[in-house]
PDB file of C-alpha atoms in Angstrom:
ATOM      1  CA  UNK P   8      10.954 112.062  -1.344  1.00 53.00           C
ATOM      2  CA  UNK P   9      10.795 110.282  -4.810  1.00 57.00           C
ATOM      3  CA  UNK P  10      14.422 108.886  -3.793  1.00 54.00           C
ATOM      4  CA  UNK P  11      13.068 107.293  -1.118  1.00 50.00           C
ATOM      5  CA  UNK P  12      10.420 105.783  -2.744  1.00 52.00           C
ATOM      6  CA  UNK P  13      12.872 104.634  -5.477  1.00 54.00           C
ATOM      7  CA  UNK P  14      15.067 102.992  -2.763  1.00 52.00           C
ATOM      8  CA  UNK P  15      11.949 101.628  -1.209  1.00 52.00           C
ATOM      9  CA  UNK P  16      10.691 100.041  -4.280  1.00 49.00           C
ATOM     10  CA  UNK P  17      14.051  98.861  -5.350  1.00 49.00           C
ATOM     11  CA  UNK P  18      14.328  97.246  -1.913  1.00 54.00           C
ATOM     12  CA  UNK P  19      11.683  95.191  -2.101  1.00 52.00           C
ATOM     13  CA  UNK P  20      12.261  94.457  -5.811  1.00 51.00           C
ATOM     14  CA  UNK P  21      15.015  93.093  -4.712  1.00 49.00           C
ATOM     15  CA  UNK P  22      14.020  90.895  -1.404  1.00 53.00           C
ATOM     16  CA  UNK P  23      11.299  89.320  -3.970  1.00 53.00           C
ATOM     17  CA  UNK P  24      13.244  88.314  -7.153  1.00 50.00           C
ATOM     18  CA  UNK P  25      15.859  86.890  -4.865  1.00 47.00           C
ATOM     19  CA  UNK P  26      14.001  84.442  -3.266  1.00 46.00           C
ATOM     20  CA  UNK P  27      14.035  82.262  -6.540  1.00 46.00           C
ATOM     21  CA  UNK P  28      17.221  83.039  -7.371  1.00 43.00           C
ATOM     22  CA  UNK P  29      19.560  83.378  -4.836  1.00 42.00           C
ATOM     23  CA  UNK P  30      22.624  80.911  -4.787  1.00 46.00           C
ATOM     24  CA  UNK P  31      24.846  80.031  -1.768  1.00 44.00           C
ATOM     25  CA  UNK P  32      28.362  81.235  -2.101  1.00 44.00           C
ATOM     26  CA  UNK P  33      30.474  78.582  -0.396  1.00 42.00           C
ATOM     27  CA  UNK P  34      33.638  77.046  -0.148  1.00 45.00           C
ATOM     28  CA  UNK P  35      32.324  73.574  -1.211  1.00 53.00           C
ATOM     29  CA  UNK P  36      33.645  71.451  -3.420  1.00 79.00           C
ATOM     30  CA  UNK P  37      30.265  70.750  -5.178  1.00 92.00           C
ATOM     31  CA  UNK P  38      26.606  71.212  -5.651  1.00 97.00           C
ATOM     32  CA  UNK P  39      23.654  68.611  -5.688  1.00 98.00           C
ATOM     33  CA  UNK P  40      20.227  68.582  -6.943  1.00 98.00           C
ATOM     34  CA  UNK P  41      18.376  66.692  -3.941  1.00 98.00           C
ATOM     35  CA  UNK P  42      14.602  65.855  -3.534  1.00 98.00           C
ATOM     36  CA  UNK P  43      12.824  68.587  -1.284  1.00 98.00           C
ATOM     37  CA  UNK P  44      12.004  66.009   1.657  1.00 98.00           C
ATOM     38  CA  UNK P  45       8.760  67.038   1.790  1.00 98.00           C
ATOM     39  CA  UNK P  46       7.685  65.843  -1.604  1.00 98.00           C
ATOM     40  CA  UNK P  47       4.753  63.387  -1.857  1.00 98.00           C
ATOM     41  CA  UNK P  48       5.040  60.553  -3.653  1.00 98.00           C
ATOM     42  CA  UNK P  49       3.382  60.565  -6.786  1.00 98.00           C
ATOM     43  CA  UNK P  50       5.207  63.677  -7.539  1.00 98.00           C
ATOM     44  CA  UNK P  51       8.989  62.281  -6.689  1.00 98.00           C
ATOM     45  CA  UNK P  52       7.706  59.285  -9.451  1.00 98.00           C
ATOM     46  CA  UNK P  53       7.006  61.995 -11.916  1.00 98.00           C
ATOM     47  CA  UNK P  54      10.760  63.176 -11.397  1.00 98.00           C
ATOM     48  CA  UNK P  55      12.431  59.845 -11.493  1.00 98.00           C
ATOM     49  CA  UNK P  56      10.306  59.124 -14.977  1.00 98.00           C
ATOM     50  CA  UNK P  57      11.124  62.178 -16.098  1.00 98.00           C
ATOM     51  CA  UNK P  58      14.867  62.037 -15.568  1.00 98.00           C
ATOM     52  CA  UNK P  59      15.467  58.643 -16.538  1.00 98.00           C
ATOM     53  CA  UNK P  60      14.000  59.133 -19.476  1.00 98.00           C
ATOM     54  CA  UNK P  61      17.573  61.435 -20.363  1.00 98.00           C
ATOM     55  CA  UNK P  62      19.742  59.720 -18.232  1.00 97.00           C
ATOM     56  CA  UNK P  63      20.820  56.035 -17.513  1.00 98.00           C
ATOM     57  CA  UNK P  64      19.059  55.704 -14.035  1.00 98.00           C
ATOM     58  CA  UNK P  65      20.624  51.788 -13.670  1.00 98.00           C
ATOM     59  CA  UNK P  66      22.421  53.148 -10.617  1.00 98.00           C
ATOM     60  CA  UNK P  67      18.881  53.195  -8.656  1.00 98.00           C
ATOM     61  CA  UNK P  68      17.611  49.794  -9.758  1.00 98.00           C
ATOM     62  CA  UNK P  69      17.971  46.659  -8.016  1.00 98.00           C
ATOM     63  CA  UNK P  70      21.551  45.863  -7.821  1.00 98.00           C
ATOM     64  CA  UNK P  71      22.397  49.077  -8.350  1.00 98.00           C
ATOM     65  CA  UNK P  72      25.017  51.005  -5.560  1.00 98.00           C
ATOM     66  CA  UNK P  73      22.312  53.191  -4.904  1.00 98.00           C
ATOM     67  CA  UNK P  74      19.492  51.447  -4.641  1.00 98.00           C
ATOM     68  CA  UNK P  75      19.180  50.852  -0.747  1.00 97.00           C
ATOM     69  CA  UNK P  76      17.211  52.370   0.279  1.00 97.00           C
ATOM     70  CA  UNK P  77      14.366  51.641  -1.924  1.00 98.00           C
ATOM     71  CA  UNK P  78      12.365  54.424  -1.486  1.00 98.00           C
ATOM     72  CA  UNK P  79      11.270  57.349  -3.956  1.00 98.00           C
ATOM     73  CA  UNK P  80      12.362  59.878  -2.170  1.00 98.00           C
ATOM     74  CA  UNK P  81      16.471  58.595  -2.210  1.00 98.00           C
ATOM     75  CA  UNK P  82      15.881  57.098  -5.970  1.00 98.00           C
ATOM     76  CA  UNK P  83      14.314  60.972  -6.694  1.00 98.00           C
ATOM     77  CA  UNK P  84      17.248  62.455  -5.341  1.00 98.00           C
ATOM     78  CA  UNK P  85      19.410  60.490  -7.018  1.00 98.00           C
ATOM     79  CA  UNK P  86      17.936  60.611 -10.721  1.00 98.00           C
ATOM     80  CA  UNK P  87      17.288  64.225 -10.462  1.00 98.00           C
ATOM     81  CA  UNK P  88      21.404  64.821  -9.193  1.00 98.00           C
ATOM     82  CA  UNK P  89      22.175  63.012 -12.194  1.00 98.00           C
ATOM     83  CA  UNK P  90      19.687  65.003 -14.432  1.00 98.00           C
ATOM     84  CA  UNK P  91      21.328  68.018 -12.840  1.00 98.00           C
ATOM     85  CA  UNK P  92      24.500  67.002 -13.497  1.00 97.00           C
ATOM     86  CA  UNK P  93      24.102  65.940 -17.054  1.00 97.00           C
ATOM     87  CA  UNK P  94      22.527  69.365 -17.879  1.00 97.00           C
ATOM     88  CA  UNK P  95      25.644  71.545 -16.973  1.00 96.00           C
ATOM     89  CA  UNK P  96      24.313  72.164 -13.123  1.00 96.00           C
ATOM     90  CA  UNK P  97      21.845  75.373 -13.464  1.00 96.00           C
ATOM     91  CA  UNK P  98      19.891  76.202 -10.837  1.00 96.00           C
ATOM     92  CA  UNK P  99      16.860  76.060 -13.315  1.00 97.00           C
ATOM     93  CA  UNK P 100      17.860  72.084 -13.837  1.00 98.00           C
ATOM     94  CA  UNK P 101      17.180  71.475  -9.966  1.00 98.00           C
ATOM     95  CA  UNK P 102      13.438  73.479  -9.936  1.00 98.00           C
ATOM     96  CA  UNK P 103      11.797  70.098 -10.817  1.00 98.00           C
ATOM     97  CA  UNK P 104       7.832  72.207 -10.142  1.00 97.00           C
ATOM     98  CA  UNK P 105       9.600  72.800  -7.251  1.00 97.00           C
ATOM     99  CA  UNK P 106      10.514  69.196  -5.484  1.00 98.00           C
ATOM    100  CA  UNK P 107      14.053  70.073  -6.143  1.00 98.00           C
ATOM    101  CA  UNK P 108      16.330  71.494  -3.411  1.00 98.00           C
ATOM    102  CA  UNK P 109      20.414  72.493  -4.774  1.00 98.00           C
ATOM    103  CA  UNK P 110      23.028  71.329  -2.061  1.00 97.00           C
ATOM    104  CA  UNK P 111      26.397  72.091  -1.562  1.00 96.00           C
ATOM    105  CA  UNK P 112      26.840  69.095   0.915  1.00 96.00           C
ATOM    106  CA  UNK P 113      27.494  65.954  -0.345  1.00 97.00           C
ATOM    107  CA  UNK P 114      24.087  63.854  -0.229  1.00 97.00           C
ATOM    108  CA  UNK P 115      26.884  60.331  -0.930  1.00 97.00           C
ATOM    109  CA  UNK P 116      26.554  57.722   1.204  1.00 96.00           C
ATOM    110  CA  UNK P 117      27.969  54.279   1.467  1.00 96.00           C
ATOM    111  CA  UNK P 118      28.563  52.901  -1.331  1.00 97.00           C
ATOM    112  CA  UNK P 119      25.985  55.279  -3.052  1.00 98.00           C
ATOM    113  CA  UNK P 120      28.101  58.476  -4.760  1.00 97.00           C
ATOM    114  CA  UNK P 121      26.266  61.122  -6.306  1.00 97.00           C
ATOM    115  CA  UNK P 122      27.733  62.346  -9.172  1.00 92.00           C
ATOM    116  CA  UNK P 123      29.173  65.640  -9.670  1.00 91.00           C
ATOM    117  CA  UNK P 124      30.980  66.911 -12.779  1.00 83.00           C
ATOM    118  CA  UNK P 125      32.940  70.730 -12.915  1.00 73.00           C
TER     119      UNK P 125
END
């Protein structure tokens, strides 16, 4: 019996610590740090400070190729890639309080490319 309860405990151990930490293991050619969609506003601001206060953010300002469209949410996503990106892509650089989402499809668009660096 104090097997099983072992087991038992180290089963759920395990189904709890791996909810923050569990990675996708694809065949991608990439990951992404993304803005969690559902993010409100004032907190996707607080992310784009934040990062562009470490990075060169001139990619989201006006003339910039990803600019369009002007809207926190895509200049979130694309600050906190490059924050992401800059920091040697750990999952802990994506957590952003939790607005950040990791992706292993390629958020580029148009003439917009997200940066990714091996």
């Amino acid at each position: 019996m104090p097997n099983v309860y072992i087991s038992l405990c180290f089963i759920i151990f395990l189904y709890f610590s791996s909810e923050n930490f569990m990675r996708v293991n694809s065949q991608s050619q990439g990951d992404w740090c993304i803005a969690n969609p559902v993010t409100d506003n004032d907190r996707l601001l607080q992310n784009i400070d934040f990062a562009c206060s470490i990075i060169d953010c001139r990619i989201i300002m006006e003339g910039g190729s990803c600019y369009d469209p002007n809207t926190p949410l895509n200049h979130a996503s694309v600050a906190m890639n490059l924050y992401y990106q800059a920091q040697g892509r750990h999952y802990w650089n994506c957590n952003f309080d939790g607005s950040g989402l990791i992706t292993v499809v390629d958020p580029s668009y148009g003439c917009c490319k997200y940066q990714y660096r091996k």
